[in-house]
XYZ file of C-alpha atoms in Angstrom:
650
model
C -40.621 -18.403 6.325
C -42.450 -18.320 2.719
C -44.062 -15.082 1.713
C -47.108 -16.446 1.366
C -48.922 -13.041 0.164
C -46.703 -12.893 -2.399
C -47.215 -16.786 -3.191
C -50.612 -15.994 -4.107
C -49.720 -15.153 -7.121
C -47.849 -18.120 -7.814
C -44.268 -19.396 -7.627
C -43.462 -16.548 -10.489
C -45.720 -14.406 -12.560
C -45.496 -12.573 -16.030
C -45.791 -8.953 -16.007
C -45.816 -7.759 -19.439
C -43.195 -10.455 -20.301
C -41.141 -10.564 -17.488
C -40.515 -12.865 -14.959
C -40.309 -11.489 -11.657
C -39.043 -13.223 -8.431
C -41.276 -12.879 -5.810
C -40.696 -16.100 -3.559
C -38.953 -16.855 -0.072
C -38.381 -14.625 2.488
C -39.127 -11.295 3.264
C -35.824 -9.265 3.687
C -34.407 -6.860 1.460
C -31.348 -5.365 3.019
C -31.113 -1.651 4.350
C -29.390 0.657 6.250
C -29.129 2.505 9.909
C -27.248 5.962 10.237
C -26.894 8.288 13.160
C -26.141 11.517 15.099
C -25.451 13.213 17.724
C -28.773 15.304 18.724
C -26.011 17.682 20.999
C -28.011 16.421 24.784
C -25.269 14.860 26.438
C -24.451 11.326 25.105
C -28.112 11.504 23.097
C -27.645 9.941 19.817
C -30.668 9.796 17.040
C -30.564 6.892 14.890
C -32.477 6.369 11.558
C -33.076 2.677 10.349
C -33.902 2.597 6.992
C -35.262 -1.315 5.850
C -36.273 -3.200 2.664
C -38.800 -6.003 2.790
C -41.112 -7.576 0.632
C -43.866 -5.581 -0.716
C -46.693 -6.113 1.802
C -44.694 -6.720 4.600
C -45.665 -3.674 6.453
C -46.951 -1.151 4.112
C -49.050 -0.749 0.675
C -49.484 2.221 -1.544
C -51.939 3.818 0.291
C -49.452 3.814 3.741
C -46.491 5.416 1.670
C -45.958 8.804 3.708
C -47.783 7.735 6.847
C -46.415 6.483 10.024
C -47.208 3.118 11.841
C -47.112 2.311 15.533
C -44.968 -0.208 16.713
C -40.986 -1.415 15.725
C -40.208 -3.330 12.785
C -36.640 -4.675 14.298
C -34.730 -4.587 17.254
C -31.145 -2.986 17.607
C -29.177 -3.612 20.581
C -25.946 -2.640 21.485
C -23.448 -5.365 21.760
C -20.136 -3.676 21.974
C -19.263 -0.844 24.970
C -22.303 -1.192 26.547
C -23.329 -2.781 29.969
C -24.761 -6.197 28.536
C -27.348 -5.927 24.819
C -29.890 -3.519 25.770
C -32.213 -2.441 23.372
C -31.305 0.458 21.613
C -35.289 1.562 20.212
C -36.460 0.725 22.983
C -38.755 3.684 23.120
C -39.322 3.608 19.480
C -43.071 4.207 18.886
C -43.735 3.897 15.380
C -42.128 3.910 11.775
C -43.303 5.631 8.669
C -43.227 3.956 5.176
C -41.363 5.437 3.018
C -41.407 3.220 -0.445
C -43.116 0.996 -1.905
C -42.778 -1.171 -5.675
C -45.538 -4.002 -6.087
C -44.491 -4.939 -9.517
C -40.460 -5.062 -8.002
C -41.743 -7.239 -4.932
C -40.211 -4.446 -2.251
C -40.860 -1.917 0.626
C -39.432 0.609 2.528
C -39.562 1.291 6.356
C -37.651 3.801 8.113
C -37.844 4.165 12.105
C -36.213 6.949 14.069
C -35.296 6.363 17.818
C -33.130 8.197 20.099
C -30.930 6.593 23.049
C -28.667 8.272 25.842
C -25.699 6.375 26.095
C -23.425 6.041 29.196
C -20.572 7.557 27.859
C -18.377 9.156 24.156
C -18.017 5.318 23.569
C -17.381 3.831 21.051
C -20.459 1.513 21.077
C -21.323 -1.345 18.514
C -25.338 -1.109 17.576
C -26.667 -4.207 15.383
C -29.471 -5.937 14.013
C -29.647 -9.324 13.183
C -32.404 -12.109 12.043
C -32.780 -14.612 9.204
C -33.307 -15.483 6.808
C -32.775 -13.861 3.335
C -35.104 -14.540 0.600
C -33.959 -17.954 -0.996
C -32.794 -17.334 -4.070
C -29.847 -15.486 -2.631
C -29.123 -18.499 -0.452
C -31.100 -17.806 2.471
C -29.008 -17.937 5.123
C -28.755 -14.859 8.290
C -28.129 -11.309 7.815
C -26.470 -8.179 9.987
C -26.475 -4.592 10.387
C -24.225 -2.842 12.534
C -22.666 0.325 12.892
C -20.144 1.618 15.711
C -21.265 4.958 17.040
C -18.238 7.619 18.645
C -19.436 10.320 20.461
C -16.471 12.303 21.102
C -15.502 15.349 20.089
C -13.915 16.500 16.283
C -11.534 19.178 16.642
C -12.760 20.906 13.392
C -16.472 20.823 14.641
C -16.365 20.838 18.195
C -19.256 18.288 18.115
C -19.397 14.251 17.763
C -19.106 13.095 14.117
C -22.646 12.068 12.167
C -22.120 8.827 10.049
C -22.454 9.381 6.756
C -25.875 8.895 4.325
C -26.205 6.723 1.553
C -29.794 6.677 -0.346
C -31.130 3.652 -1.629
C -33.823 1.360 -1.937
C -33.974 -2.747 -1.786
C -34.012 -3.892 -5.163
C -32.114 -2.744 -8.457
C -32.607 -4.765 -12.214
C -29.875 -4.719 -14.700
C -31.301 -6.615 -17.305
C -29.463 -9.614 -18.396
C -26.463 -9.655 -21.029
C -25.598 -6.530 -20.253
C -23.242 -3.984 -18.749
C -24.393 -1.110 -16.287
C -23.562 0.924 -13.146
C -25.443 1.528 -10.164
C -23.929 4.873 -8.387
C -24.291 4.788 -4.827
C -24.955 9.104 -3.612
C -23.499 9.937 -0.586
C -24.138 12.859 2.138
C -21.942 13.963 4.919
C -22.846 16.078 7.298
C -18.917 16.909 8.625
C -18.028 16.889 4.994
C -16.178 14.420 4.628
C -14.518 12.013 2.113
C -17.249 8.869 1.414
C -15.746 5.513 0.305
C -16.994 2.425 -0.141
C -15.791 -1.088 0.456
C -17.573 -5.058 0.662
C -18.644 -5.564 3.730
C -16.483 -8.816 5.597
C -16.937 -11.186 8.591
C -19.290 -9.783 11.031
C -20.567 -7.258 8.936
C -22.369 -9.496 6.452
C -22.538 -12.448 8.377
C -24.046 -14.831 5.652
C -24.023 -12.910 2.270
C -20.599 -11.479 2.719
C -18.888 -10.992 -1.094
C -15.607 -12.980 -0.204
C -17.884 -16.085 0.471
C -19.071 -15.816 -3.053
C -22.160 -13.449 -2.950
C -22.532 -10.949 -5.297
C -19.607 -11.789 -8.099
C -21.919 -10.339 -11.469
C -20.365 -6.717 -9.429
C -17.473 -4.948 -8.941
C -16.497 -1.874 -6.511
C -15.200 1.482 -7.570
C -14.613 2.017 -3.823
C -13.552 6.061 -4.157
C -16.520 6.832 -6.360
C -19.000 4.392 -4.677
C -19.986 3.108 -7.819
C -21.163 -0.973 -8.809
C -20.127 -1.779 -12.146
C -22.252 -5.025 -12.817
C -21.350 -7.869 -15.682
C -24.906 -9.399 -15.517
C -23.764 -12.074 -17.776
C -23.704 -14.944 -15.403
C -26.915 -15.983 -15.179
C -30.531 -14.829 -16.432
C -33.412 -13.959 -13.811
C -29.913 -14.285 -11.427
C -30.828 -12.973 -7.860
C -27.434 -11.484 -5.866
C -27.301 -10.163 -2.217
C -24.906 -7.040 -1.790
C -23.558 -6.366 1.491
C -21.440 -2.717 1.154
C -19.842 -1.410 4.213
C -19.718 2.524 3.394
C -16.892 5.217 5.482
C -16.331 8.865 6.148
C -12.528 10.166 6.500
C -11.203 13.371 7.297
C -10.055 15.666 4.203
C -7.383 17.140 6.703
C -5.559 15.707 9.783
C -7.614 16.208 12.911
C -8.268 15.173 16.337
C -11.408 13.038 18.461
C -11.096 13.142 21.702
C -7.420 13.534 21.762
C -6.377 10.681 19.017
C -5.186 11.989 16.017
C -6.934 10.736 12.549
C -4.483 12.171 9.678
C -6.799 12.738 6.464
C -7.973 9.546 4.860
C -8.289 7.490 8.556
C -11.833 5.820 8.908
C -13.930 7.595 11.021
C -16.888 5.917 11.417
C -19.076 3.137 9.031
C -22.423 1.909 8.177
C -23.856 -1.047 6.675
C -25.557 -1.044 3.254
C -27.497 -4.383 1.630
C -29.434 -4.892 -0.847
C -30.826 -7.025 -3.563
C -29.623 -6.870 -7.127
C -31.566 -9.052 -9.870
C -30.772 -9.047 -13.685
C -33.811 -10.216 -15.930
C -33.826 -11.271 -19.329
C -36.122 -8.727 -21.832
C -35.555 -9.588 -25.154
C -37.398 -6.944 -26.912
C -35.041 -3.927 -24.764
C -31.984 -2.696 -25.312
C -28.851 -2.147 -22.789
C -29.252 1.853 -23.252
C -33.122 1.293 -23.096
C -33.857 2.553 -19.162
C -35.772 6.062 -18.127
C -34.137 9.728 -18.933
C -35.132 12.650 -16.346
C -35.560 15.424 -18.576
C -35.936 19.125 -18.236
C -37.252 21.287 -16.258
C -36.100 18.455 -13.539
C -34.139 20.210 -11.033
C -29.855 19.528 -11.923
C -27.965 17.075 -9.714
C -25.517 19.954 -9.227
C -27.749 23.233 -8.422
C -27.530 24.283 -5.214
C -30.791 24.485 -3.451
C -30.862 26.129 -0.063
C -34.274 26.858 1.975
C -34.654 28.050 5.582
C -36.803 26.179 8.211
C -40.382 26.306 7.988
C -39.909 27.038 3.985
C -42.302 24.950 1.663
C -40.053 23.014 -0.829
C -41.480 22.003 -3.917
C -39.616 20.016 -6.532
C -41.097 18.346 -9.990
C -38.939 15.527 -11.222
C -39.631 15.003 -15.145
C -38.395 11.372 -16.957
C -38.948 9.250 -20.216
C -37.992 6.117 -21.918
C -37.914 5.398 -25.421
C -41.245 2.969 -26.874
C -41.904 2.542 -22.740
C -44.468 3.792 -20.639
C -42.956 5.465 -17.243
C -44.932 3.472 -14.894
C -43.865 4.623 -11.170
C -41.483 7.570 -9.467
C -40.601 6.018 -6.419
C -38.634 7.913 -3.440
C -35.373 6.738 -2.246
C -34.893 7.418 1.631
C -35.921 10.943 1.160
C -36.349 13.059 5.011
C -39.483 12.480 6.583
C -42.743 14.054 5.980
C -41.636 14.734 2.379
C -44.968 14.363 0.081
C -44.992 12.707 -2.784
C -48.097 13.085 -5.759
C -49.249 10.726 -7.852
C -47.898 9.934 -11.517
C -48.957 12.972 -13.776
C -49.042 13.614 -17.676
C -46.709 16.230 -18.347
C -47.572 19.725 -18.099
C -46.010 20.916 -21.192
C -47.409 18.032 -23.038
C -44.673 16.135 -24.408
C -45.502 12.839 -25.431
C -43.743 10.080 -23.078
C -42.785 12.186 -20.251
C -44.366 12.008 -17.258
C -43.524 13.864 -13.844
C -44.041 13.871 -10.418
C -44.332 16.545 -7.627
C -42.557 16.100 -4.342
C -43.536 18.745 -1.448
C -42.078 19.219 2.464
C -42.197 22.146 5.362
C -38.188 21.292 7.073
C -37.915 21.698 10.717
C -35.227 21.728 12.811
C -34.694 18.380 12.718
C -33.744 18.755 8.665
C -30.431 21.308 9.339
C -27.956 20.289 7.325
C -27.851 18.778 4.020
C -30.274 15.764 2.654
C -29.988 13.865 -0.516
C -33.769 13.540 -2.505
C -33.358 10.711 -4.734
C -36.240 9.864 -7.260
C -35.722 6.641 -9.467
C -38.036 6.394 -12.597
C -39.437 2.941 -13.492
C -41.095 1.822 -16.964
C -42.936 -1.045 -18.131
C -40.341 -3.079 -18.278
C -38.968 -2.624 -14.838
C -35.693 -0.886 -15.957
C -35.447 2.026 -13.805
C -33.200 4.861 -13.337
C -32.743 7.435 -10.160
C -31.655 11.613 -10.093
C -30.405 12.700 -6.722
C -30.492 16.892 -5.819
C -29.195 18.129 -2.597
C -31.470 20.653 -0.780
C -29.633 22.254 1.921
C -32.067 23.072 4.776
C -30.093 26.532 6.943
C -30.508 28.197 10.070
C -29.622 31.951 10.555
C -26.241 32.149 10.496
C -24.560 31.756 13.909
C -21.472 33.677 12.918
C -23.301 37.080 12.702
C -23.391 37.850 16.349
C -20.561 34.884 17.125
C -19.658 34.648 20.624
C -15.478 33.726 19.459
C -13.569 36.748 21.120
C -9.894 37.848 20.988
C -10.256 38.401 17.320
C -10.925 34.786 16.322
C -12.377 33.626 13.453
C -16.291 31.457 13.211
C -16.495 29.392 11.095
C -19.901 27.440 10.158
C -20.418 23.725 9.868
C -22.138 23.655 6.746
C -25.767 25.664 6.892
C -26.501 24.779 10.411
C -26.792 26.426 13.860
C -23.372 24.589 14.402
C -19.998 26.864 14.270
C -16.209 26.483 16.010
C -13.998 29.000 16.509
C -10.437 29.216 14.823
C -8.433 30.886 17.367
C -5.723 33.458 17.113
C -2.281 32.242 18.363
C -2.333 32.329 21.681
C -5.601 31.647 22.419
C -7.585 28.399 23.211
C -10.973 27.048 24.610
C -14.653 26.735 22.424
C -14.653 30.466 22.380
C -11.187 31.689 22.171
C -11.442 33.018 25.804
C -8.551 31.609 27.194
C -4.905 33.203 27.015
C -2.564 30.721 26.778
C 0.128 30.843 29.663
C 3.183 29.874 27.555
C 5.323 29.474 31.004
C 3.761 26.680 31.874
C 5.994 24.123 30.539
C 8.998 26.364 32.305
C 10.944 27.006 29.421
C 13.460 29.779 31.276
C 16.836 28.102 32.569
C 19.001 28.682 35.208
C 16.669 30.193 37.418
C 15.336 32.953 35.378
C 11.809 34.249 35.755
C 8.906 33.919 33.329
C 6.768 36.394 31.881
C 3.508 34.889 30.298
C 2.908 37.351 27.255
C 0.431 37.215 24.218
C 1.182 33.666 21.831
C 5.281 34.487 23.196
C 6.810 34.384 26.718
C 9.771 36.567 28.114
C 12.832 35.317 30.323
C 14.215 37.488 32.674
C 18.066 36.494 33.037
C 19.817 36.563 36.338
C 23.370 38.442 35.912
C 25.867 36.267 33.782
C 23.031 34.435 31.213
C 21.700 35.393 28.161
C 19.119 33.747 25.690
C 16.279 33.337 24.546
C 15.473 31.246 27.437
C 18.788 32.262 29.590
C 20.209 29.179 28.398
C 24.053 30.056 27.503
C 26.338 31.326 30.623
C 27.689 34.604 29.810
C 31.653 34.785 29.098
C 33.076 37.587 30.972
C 35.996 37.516 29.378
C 35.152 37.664 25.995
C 32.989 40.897 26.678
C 36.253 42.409 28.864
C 39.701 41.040 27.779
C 42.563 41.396 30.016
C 45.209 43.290 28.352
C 48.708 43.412 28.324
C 49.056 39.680 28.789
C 46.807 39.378 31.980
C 45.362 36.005 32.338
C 41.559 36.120 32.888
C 39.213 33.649 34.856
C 35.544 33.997 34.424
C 32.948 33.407 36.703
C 29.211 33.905 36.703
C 28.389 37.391 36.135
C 31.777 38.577 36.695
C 35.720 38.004 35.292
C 39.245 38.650 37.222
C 42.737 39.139 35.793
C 45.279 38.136 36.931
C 48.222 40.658 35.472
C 51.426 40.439 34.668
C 54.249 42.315 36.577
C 54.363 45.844 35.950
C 50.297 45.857 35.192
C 47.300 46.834 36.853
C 43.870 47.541 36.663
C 40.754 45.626 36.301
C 42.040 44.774 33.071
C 45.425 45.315 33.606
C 45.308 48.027 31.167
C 48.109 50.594 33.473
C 51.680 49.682 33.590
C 53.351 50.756 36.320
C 57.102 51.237 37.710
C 57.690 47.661 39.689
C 60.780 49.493 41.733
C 59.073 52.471 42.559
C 58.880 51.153 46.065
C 62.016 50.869 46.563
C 62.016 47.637 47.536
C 66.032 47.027 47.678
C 66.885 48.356 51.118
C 69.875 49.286 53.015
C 71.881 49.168 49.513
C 71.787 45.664 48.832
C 70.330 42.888 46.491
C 67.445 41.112 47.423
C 66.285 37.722 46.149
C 62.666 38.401 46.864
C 62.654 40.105 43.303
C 64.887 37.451 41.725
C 62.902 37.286 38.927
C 61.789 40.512 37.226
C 63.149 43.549 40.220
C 67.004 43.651 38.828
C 66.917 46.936 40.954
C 70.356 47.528 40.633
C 71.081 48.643 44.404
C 74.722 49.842 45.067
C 75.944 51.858 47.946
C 76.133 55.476 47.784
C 75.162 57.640 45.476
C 76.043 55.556 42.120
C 72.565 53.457 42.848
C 70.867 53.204 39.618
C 67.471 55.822 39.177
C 65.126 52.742 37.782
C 64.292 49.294 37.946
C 63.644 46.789 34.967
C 62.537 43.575 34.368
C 65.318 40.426 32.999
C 64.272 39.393 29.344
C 65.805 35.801 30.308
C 64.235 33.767 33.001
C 66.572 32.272 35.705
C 68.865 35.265 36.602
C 69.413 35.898 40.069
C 68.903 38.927 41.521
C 70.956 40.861 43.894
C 70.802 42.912 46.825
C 72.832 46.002 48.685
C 76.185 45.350 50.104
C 75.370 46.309 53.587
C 78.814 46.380 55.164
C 82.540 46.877 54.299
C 83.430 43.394 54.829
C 80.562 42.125 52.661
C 82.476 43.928 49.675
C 85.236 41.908 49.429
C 83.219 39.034 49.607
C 81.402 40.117 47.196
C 84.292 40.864 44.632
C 84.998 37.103 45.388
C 81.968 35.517 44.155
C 81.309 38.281 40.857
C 84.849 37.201 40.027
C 84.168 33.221 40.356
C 80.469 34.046 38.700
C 82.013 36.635 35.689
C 84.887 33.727 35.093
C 82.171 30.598 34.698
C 79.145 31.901 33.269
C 80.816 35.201 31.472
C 77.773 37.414 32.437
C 77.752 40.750 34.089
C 75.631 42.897 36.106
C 73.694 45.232 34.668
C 74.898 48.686 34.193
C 78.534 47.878 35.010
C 81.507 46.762 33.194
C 82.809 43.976 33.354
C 86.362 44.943 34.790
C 84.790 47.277 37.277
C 82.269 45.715 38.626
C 84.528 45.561 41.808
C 85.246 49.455 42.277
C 83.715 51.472 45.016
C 82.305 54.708 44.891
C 84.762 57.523 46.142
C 82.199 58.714 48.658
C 82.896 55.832 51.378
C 83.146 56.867 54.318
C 86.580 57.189 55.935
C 85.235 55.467 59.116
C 85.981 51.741 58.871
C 83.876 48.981 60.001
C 85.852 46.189 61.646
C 85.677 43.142 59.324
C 85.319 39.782 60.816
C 87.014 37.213 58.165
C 88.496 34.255 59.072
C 92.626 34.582 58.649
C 92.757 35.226 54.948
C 95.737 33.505 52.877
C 96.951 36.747 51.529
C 96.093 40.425 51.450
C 93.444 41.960 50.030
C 94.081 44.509 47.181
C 92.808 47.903 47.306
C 90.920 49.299 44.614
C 90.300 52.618 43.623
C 86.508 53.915 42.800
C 85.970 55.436 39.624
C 84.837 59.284 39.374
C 81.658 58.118 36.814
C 81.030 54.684 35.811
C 81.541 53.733 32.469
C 79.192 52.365 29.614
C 80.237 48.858 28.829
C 82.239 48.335 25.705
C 80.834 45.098 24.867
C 76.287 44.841 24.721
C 75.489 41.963 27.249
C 72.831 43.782 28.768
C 69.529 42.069 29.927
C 67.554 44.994 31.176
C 65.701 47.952 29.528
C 67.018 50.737 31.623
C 70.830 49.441 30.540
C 69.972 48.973 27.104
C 67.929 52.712 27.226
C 71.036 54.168 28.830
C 73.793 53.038 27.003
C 72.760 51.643 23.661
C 69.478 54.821 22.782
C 66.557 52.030 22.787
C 63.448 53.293 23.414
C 61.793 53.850 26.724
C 58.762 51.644 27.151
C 55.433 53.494 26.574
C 54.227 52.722 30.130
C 56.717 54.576 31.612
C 56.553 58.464 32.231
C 60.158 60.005 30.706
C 59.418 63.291 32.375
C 59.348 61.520 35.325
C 62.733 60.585 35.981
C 66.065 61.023 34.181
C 69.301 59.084 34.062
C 72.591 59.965 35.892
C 75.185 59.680 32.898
């Protein structure tokens, strides 16, 4: 459809020398952001829309609202079929307007509950763009999240880009166009071309656009407008917020630098040939104009009032126009200047915030001369509540924090704690960290295990070793079990630890003056009849000696004088305490009573043999036992045994 208003005038007409585009269609790009209003799933969107100049408003309509819609967003991703999103939209306000640039600005603000966090994909589409960019359809859309940030406790706002629908770089020369940005969640802002969907027919990999190029940190368009003169260019800019930290929506994690949420910016860009200017000929805002970098913070229901001064060298400033400032922001007419500078004019700007304003907003003002060579200056005017923090509701000695100037705060919580407030203690047994049984004792930020006998640990993890806290001594062999350790001693030991020796023959165990094999391997008790029986017992220092009991009759003994012969003669040992050629002697003490023998016919006569009056130390040291070797050869008694106790017979 032909703009036949603007045909009028004619295909083109000259203002003041310049030839300004003003046929085919009647779209100029914009913009839609959005936010959570903090009602359930209630999101208010703001669509902010160039057209051409006429379209909707005029001058006289700049400031004032109009009933009605001036496009239709639906939602065509997450939702249940494409309803419309301003549906109850009931008017827009006009918010710019540039006769002599062939441009408009509408902005319309709707609110819609949707059924859930999302995410949902919001668009508006239509053609056609004006034809000297090609025609051809274009598309907005944005994708709107509504779950929670962990550093804000609160859905994410997109981010804020001012702008209006037309910017001149005049032909043949170099120049940048820097894009502001505002984030409510302060984020990182980048920029990047829009693709696919996002542009549908204007998008800059099909060609569109190639005079620019993208400084996507900064936001900033570095344009080359060498390719063509009275060149007309369709931008399509898809702009991003990212975290500065790692955080967390709705459980996913975004490590800083993920995207978080976009919006669409288009626009038209046009570089016209003016001889008589130069590159570095455009409007200067001059002083007392409020700086780009002074903070300027006003409460609700404050009047703000804010003078923006410019020039341009051998140029008339023509216009001050306002890019996407808030709504119900004033603007005056173009005034002389009030210090009477030649060439500088100025322009007042007025506005009463409400609650709606909290938070941060970008006032942009570009300056335009004669020529059409303009130039904007951006100041942030932060709009603040009373500080929630002063009577914050965080307990358990947590910290609130504010989000920015608004009403909106989170709670950093001490260890321990969770929950929007900090009011929950953190049960740290919960994921059972105690072992073996133990029980759990939920304390502040740290739990305590309570071990069952035999486990230690942090979280009774490591089985106790008996042993190692209670050795067994003396060679005692020790078995642990849980929560308690046994030795098992070694002959002569006892104890728990085996840490007392004791005398092994104090029992007497050899009986009715004889050997006995049941000791074979450490009793040695030297048992002989009558009174020559040895005092004390002993252990072998070889293994593998037999032992040997009491002769218990008379006709044992000659038997017995047999086999120590046979023994002495093949394995040249003796028994202890005895020499070796008298092992066979009796004591004198017999008794004379004689105890019939039953032997079986003997080949000759036995020999008698007398006893000896004492029994003699052996001459030659074969002995294997400590009493022997204490007796005869002066070794030392063992230290477990008493000396007091008992004495030898020498």
């Amino acid at each position: 459809m032909v703009d036949k208003k603007m045909f009028g005038l004619g295909r083109g007409f000259v203002y003041f020398g310049i030839l300004v585009i003003c046929s085919g269609n009647h779209f100029r790009g914009g913009t839609i952001t959005w936010k959570s209003t903090g009602h359930g799933f209630e999101v208010e969107f703001s669509s902010k829309l160039g057209w051409a100049a006429g379209t909707h408003c005029s001058i006289a309509t700049v400031g004032s609202g109009k009933n009605g819609t001036e496009a239709a967003w639906n939602c065509e991703k997450g939702c249940s079929g494409t309803p419309l999103v301003n549906v109850n939209q009931g008017s827009f306000q006009c918010t710019g307007f540039n006769l002599a640039q062939n441009w408009e600005r509408t902005e319309g603000v709707f609110k819609y509950t949707f059924p859930g966090p999302g995410p949902f994909e919001i668009a508006f589409s239509g053609g056609a763009w004006i034809v000297e960019v090609g025609a051809g359809s274009w598309k907005l859309q944005t994708t709107v999240d509504l779950r929670d940030r962990s550093d804000t406790s609160a859905p994410n706002h997109s981010p804020i880009i001012p702008s209006k629908p037309v910017y001149f770089i005049k032909y043949g020369c170099t120049g940048d166009i820097v894009l502001p940005t505002i984030d409510a969640d302060n984020d990182t802002v980048t920029c990047r071309w829009s693709v696919g969907n996002e542009c549908s027919d204007i998008c800059h990999d099909n060609g569109h656009a190639q005079i620019a190029t993208l400084n996507e940190e900064t936001c900033t368009l570095i344009i080359n407008a060498n390719l063509k003169i009275n060149g007309t260019y369709a931008v399509a800019i898809t702009i991003e917020d990212r975290p500065k930290a790692t955080i967390t929506i709705g459980g996913s994690s975004y490590p800083a630098g993920t995207i978080i949420s976009s919006v669409p910016l288009q626009f038209i860009l046009v570089t016209p040939d003016m001889p008589s200017r130069n590159c570095d000929d455009k409007p200067e805002f001059v002083e007392p104009t409020p700086s780009q970098t002074d903070p300027l913070v006003f409460q609700i229901g404050d009047v703000v009032f804010l003078s923006f001064y410019a020039t341009s060298r051998s140029a008339r400033i023509t216009a001050f126009t306002l890019l996407d400032p808030p709504l119900n922001v004033q603007q005056s007419a173009l005034r002389n200047d009030d210090r009477f500078r030649p060439g500088v004019f100025a322009v007042d700007l007025s506005w009463i915030p409400t609650g709606a304003d909290i938070g941060q907003k970008k006032i942009c003002v570009e300056a335009t001369d004669e020529y059409l060579l303009s130039h904007q200056h951006c100041v942030t005017v932060t709009i603040a509540t009373v500080d929630p923090c002063i009577n914050t509701l965080c307990q358990h000695n947590s910290t609130c924090i504010r989000h920015g100037y608004t009403y909106l705060f989170r709670c950093a919580c001490a260890h321990g704690y969770t929950g929007s407030r900090c009011e929950t203690d953190i049960d740290e047994c919960t994921s059972a960290p105690c072992q073996n049984n133990a029980t759990c004792f939920d304390l502040i930020n740290e739990y305590f295990c309570g071990c069952h006998v035999g486990y230690s640990g942090v979280n009774c993890q490591t089985e106790i070793d008996e042993c190692l806290l209670r050795p067994c001594h003396n060679g005692g062999t020790c078995k642990d079990h849980i929560g308690w350790a046994k030795c098992t001693c070694k002959p002569g030991f006892t104890g728990e630890v085996c840490q007392t020796g004791y005398d092994i023959c104090e029992s007497m165990p050899c009986q009715n003056g004889a050997l006995t094999s049941s000791y074979m391997h450490y009793s040695a008790c030297d048992c002989v009849v009558a009174e020559r029986r040895q005092d004390r017992c002993f252990q072998y220092s070889r293994n593998k000696h037999a032992g040997y009991g009491f002769l218990s009759a008379i006709a044992g003994i000659m038997t017995a004088i047999l086999l120590y012969i046979l023994f002495d003669a093949i394995s040249n040992k003796t028994l202890c305490c005895y020499q070796k050629t008298n092992m066979v002697q009796m004591e004198k003490t017999i008794p004379e009573n004689k105890v019939e023998l039953h032997v079986v016919e003997p080949t000759e006569p036995e020999p008698e043999v007398e006893t000896p009056e004492k029994l003699e130390a052996p001459r030659i040291r074969k002995h294997h036992c400590w009493a022997c070797e204490v007796k005869y050869n002066n070794a030392p008694i063992p230290a477990w045994y008493e000396q007091s106790s008992r004495t030898y017979k020498q």
